[in-house]
Amino acid sequence: MRVYDMVVRERQALAATLGRLTPDQLRTPSLCAGWTMHDVAAHLTTYLRFGQVKLYLGIVATAADIDRINVTLTRWAARRPIAELVGTLHRRAGARTTIPRSGFDPVLTDAVLHDLDIRRPLGIPRDAPEESRWVAFHHLAHHPALGYSRGPQLRGLELVATDTGWRIGQGAPVRGPAEALLLTMSGRDAGWDELDGDGVPVLRARVLGDRPKFHPVRRLTMAGQVLIDPPPADRRTRAAVAPPLTPG
């Protein structure tokens, strides 16, 4: 299956999940810091139309402060009722907007992570497609794009998904279920109690430690680097499929 088709599938699944939530559940904090479930639903719709235009304008207006861009767009979208947000997510599930020169891997990663942001706090089970989680796992470890900066934080570590056998990196081991690894690799303050290995305290200190406050020029330089040094061409095409699995 193409990664693009996985994106469509994940958006449809997210819309179905969000459409079943009660008002109390929608007010529940998600795993995405500072956002309720309703906020996550709003965020998921923000780039479905004119996405690259919004991103470029946001980069110029905020000196590439991606967090600020997302917060601003999400606050604007969150004024809409959940039924409207879910309807938009359904109708525009096939939106082709991507982060410039990065392909659909980061788009799928965002959807996979937000699915976890919603389901895990609410205890909603799902037999999530392993192929989609593998693309997200691979992307977080190898090809950070705008909004993701985990690559350097994973150096010197071996990440092992005990339920799938995936293995990436070399060094001190970090072992645990694939979903817990995805959450911790992406900077969520969740999933840590499911991990073990000598590399866990190292990863935790790097991911959850004090984040540096980059000068605007530094942020713009980092954003420009994504455009100058993008993932390989085979990851940027709409025809891209999941990368070859890394055996255990």
Short mmCIF file of C-alpha atoms in Angstrom, two decimals:
data_model
loop_
_atom_site.label_atom_id
_atom_site.label_comp_id
_atom_site.label_asym_id
_atom_site.label_seq_id
_atom_site.Cartn_x
_atom_site.Cartn_y
_atom_site.Cartn_z
CA MET A 1 0.00 0.00 0.00
CA ARG A 2 1.20 3.52 -0.78
CA VAL A 3 1.93 5.82 2.15
CA TYR A 4 -0.56 8.29 0.69
CA ASP A 5 -3.29 5.64 0.93
CA MET A 6 -2.30 4.96 4.54
CA VAL A 7 -2.77 8.68 5.25
CA VAL A 8 -6.29 8.56 3.82
CA ARG A 9 -7.06 5.45 5.89
CA GLU A 10 -5.76 7.02 9.10
CA ARG A 11 -7.77 10.21 8.58
CA GLN A 12 -10.93 8.21 8.01
CA ALA A 13 -10.27 6.16 11.15
CA LEU A 14 -9.61 9.34 13.15
CA ALA A 15 -12.83 10.89 11.91
CA ALA A 16 -14.77 7.78 12.91
CA THR A 17 -13.20 7.77 16.39
CA LEU A 18 -13.76 11.48 16.97
CA GLY A 19 -17.34 11.25 15.72
CA ARG A 20 -18.17 8.77 18.50
CA LEU A 21 -16.76 10.80 21.39
CA THR A 22 -19.08 12.29 24.00
CA PRO A 23 -18.89 15.98 25.02
CA ASP A 24 -17.06 14.98 28.21
CA GLN A 25 -14.55 12.92 26.24
CA LEU A 26 -13.95 15.80 23.82
CA ARG A 27 -13.01 18.00 26.79
CA THR A 28 -10.54 15.41 28.09
CA PRO A 29 -6.83 16.33 27.82
CA SER A 30 -5.06 14.43 25.05
CA LEU A 31 -1.46 13.26 25.11
CA CYS A 32 -0.58 16.29 23.00
CA ALA A 33 0.41 18.79 25.68
CA GLY A 34 -2.14 21.55 26.21
CA TRP A 35 -4.71 20.18 23.79
CA THR A 36 -8.06 18.55 24.48
CA MET A 37 -9.50 15.90 22.17
CA HIS A 38 -11.51 18.67 20.47
CA ASP A 39 -8.28 20.62 19.90
CA VAL A 40 -6.64 17.58 18.30
CA ALA A 41 -9.65 17.23 15.99
CA ALA A 42 -9.27 20.89 15.05
CA HIS A 43 -5.55 20.49 14.39
CA LEU A 44 -6.17 17.55 12.09
CA THR A 45 -8.21 19.78 9.78
CA THR A 46 -5.87 22.77 9.66
CA TYR A 47 -3.72 21.73 6.69
CA LEU A 48 -6.33 19.89 4.63
CA ARG A 49 -6.92 22.95 2.46
CA PHE A 50 -4.22 25.38 1.28
CA GLY A 51 -1.87 23.57 3.63
CA GLN A 52 1.46 24.57 2.09
CA VAL A 53 0.30 28.17 1.69
CA LYS A 54 -0.54 28.30 5.41
CA LEU A 55 2.78 26.70 6.29
CA TYR A 56 4.88 29.08 4.20
CA LEU A 57 3.00 32.13 5.49
CA GLY A 58 3.38 30.84 9.05
CA ILE A 59 7.11 30.29 8.61
CA VAL A 60 7.54 33.88 7.44
CA ALA A 61 5.26 35.33 10.14
CA THR A 62 6.79 33.40 13.06
CA ALA A 63 10.38 32.88 11.89
CA ALA A 64 9.71 29.15 11.50
CA ASP A 65 8.23 28.64 14.97
CA ILE A 66 6.28 25.51 14.02
CA ASP A 67 4.73 25.10 17.47
CA ARG A 68 3.38 28.64 17.32
CA ILE A 69 2.00 28.08 13.82
CA ASN A 70 0.18 24.95 14.93
CA VAL A 71 -1.21 26.57 18.08
CA THR A 72 -2.51 29.59 16.14
CA LEU A 73 -4.17 27.54 13.40
CA THR A 74 -5.60 25.06 15.91
CA ARG A 75 -7.15 27.79 18.07
CA TRP A 76 -8.82 29.22 15.00
CA ALA A 77 -10.16 25.83 13.88
CA ALA A 78 -11.24 24.79 17.40
CA ARG A 79 -14.03 27.37 17.32
CA ARG A 80 -15.91 25.03 15.00
CA PRO A 81 -18.22 22.33 16.43
CA ILE A 82 -17.00 18.76 16.45
CA ALA A 83 -19.54 17.63 13.83
CA GLU A 84 -18.12 20.18 11.39
CA LEU A 85 -14.54 19.17 12.14
CA VAL A 86 -15.34 15.48 11.69
CA GLY A 87 -17.18 16.23 8.45
CA THR A 88 -14.17 18.14 7.12
CA LEU A 89 -11.81 15.33 8.06
CA HIS A 90 -14.05 12.83 6.26
CA ARG A 91 -14.52 14.94 3.12
CA ARG A 92 -10.90 15.96 2.79
CA ALA A 93 -9.29 12.68 3.86
CA GLY A 94 -7.69 12.51 0.44
CA ALA A 95 -5.97 15.91 0.71
CA ARG A 96 -2.51 15.75 -0.87
CA THR A 97 -0.83 18.57 1.05
CA THR A 98 2.60 17.61 2.35
CA ILE A 99 5.38 19.37 4.18
CA PRO A 100 7.52 20.89 1.38
CA ARG A 101 10.00 18.40 -0.09
CA SER A 102 9.21 15.81 2.57
CA GLY A 103 6.52 13.59 1.06
CA PHE A 104 3.76 11.80 2.93
CA ASP A 105 5.85 10.10 5.63
CA PRO A 106 5.58 13.03 8.07
CA VAL A 107 1.89 13.46 7.27
CA LEU A 108 1.24 9.82 8.15
CA THR A 109 3.42 10.10 11.26
CA ASP A 110 1.34 13.07 12.45
CA ALA A 111 -1.88 11.10 11.96
CA VAL A 112 -0.55 7.98 13.70
CA LEU A 113 0.64 10.01 16.70
CA HIS A 114 -2.60 11.94 17.04
CA ASP A 115 -4.54 8.69 16.90
CA LEU A 116 -2.53 7.61 19.95
CA ASP A 117 -3.03 11.04 21.55
CA ILE A 118 -6.77 10.40 21.43
CA ARG A 119 -7.14 6.69 22.05
CA ARG A 120 -4.64 6.09 24.83
CA PRO A 121 -6.08 8.51 27.45
CA LEU A 122 -9.62 7.36 26.68
CA GLY A 123 -8.77 3.65 26.65
CA ILE A 124 -10.17 3.17 23.14
CA PRO A 125 -8.76 -0.02 21.59
CA ARG A 126 -7.83 -0.30 17.94
CA ASP A 127 -6.07 -2.93 15.92
CA ALA A 128 -3.90 -0.27 14.25
CA PRO A 129 -2.30 -1.23 10.92
CA GLU A 130 1.27 -2.29 11.60
CA GLU A 131 2.47 -0.96 8.26
CA SER A 132 1.39 2.59 9.14
CA ARG A 133 3.10 2.44 12.52
CA TRP A 134 6.28 1.16 10.86
CA VAL A 135 6.38 4.15 8.49
CA ALA A 136 6.01 6.49 11.49
CA PHE A 137 8.67 4.62 13.46
CA HIS A 138 11.08 4.74 10.52
CA HIS A 139 10.38 8.41 9.85
CA LEU A 140 10.93 9.54 13.43
CA ALA A 141 14.23 7.66 13.54
CA HIS A 142 15.61 8.64 10.14
CA HIS A 143 14.00 11.58 8.39
CA PRO A 144 12.80 14.34 10.71
CA ALA A 145 10.90 17.09 8.87
CA LEU A 146 9.51 20.43 9.99
CA GLY A 147 8.02 19.96 13.44
CA TYR A 148 10.17 16.91 14.21
CA SER A 149 13.72 17.14 15.50
CA ARG A 150 14.33 13.76 17.13
CA GLY A 151 17.07 12.45 14.88
CA PRO A 152 20.05 13.76 16.93
CA GLN A 153 18.35 12.71 20.17
CA LEU A 154 18.31 9.09 19.04
CA ARG A 155 22.03 8.81 18.30
CA GLY A 156 23.86 6.09 20.21
CA LEU A 157 20.64 4.21 20.95
CA GLU A 158 19.16 0.98 19.64
CA LEU A 159 15.35 1.11 19.49
CA VAL A 160 13.69 -2.31 19.64
CA ALA A 161 9.94 -2.82 19.30
CA THR A 162 9.31 -5.96 21.32
CA ASP A 163 5.88 -6.66 19.82
CA THR A 164 6.89 -6.30 16.16
CA GLY A 165 10.62 -7.06 16.11
CA TRP A 166 11.56 -3.72 14.55
CA ARG A 167 15.08 -2.63 15.33
CA ILE A 168 16.74 0.69 14.47
CA GLY A 169 20.05 2.23 15.53
CA GLN A 170 23.10 1.04 17.45
CA GLY A 171 24.06 1.56 21.05
CA ALA A 172 22.32 1.39 24.41
CA PRO A 173 19.03 -0.50 24.02
CA VAL A 174 15.57 1.01 24.43
CA ARG A 175 13.01 -1.81 24.34
CA GLY A 176 9.24 -1.75 24.47
CA PRO A 177 5.98 -1.98 22.48
CA ALA A 178 5.92 -0.10 19.19
CA GLU A 179 3.25 2.37 20.34
CA ALA A 180 5.20 3.26 23.48
CA LEU A 181 8.33 3.84 21.41
CA LEU A 182 6.42 6.07 18.99
CA LEU A 183 5.09 8.18 21.85
CA THR A 184 8.44 8.62 23.55
CA MET A 185 10.35 9.22 20.30
CA SER A 186 7.90 11.99 19.45
CA GLY A 187 8.35 13.75 22.78
CA ARG A 188 5.13 12.70 24.52
CA ASP A 189 5.27 12.36 28.27
CA ALA A 190 3.67 8.92 28.03
CA GLY A 191 4.77 5.36 27.38
CA TRP A 192 7.95 5.55 29.45
CA ASP A 193 6.79 3.01 32.02
CA GLU A 194 6.48 0.44 29.19
CA LEU A 195 10.14 0.73 28.18
CA ASP A 196 13.28 -0.91 29.55
CA GLY A 197 16.95 -1.01 28.72
CA ASP A 198 20.09 0.98 29.50
CA GLY A 199 19.18 3.59 26.90
CA VAL A 200 15.85 4.60 28.47
CA PRO A 201 17.24 7.21 30.92
CA VAL A 202 19.41 8.63 28.13
CA LEU A 203 16.46 8.97 25.77
CA ARG A 204 14.24 10.39 28.50
CA ALA A 205 16.78 13.05 29.42
CA ARG A 206 17.22 14.06 25.80
CA VAL A 207 13.53 14.12 24.87
CA LEU A 208 11.98 15.51 28.04
CA GLY A 209 14.86 17.72 29.16
CA ASP A 210 14.85 21.47 28.80
CA ARG A 211 14.30 22.32 25.17
CA PRO A 212 16.60 25.01 23.81
CA LYS A 213 14.96 28.26 22.75
CA PHE A 214 16.26 28.87 19.28
CA HIS A 215 16.88 32.37 17.98
CA PRO A 216 14.63 33.19 14.98
CA VAL A 217 17.60 33.08 12.63
CA ARG A 218 18.50 29.61 13.93
CA ARG A 219 14.91 28.40 13.44
CA LEU A 220 14.85 29.72 9.88
CA THR A 221 18.19 28.03 9.21
CA MET A 222 16.81 24.72 10.49
CA ALA A 223 13.70 25.10 8.34
CA GLY A 224 15.85 25.88 5.32
CA GLN A 225 17.94 22.79 5.97
CA VAL A 226 14.84 20.62 5.59
CA LEU A 227 14.37 22.06 2.10
CA ILE A 228 18.04 21.80 1.18
CA ASP A 229 18.61 18.30 2.56
CA PRO A 230 15.28 16.45 2.20
CA PRO A 231 14.70 12.71 2.58
CA PRO A 232 15.67 10.52 -0.39
CA ALA A 233 13.62 11.01 -3.54
CA ASP A 234 11.89 7.64 -3.13
CA ARG A 235 10.35 8.89 0.14
CA ARG A 236 8.98 12.10 -1.41
CA THR A 237 6.96 10.65 -4.27
CA ARG A 238 3.22 10.03 -4.03
CA ALA A 239 3.97 6.46 -5.11
CA ALA A 240 6.11 5.80 -2.01
CA VAL A 241 5.34 2.64 -0.05
CA ALA A 242 6.53 1.60 3.39
CA PRO A 243 10.32 1.29 3.71
CA PRO A 244 11.69 -2.26 3.94
CA LEU A 245 11.11 -3.69 7.40
CA THR A 246 14.09 -3.86 9.73
CA PRO A 247 14.17 -7.41 11.12
CA GLY A 248 14.67 -8.16 14.76
#
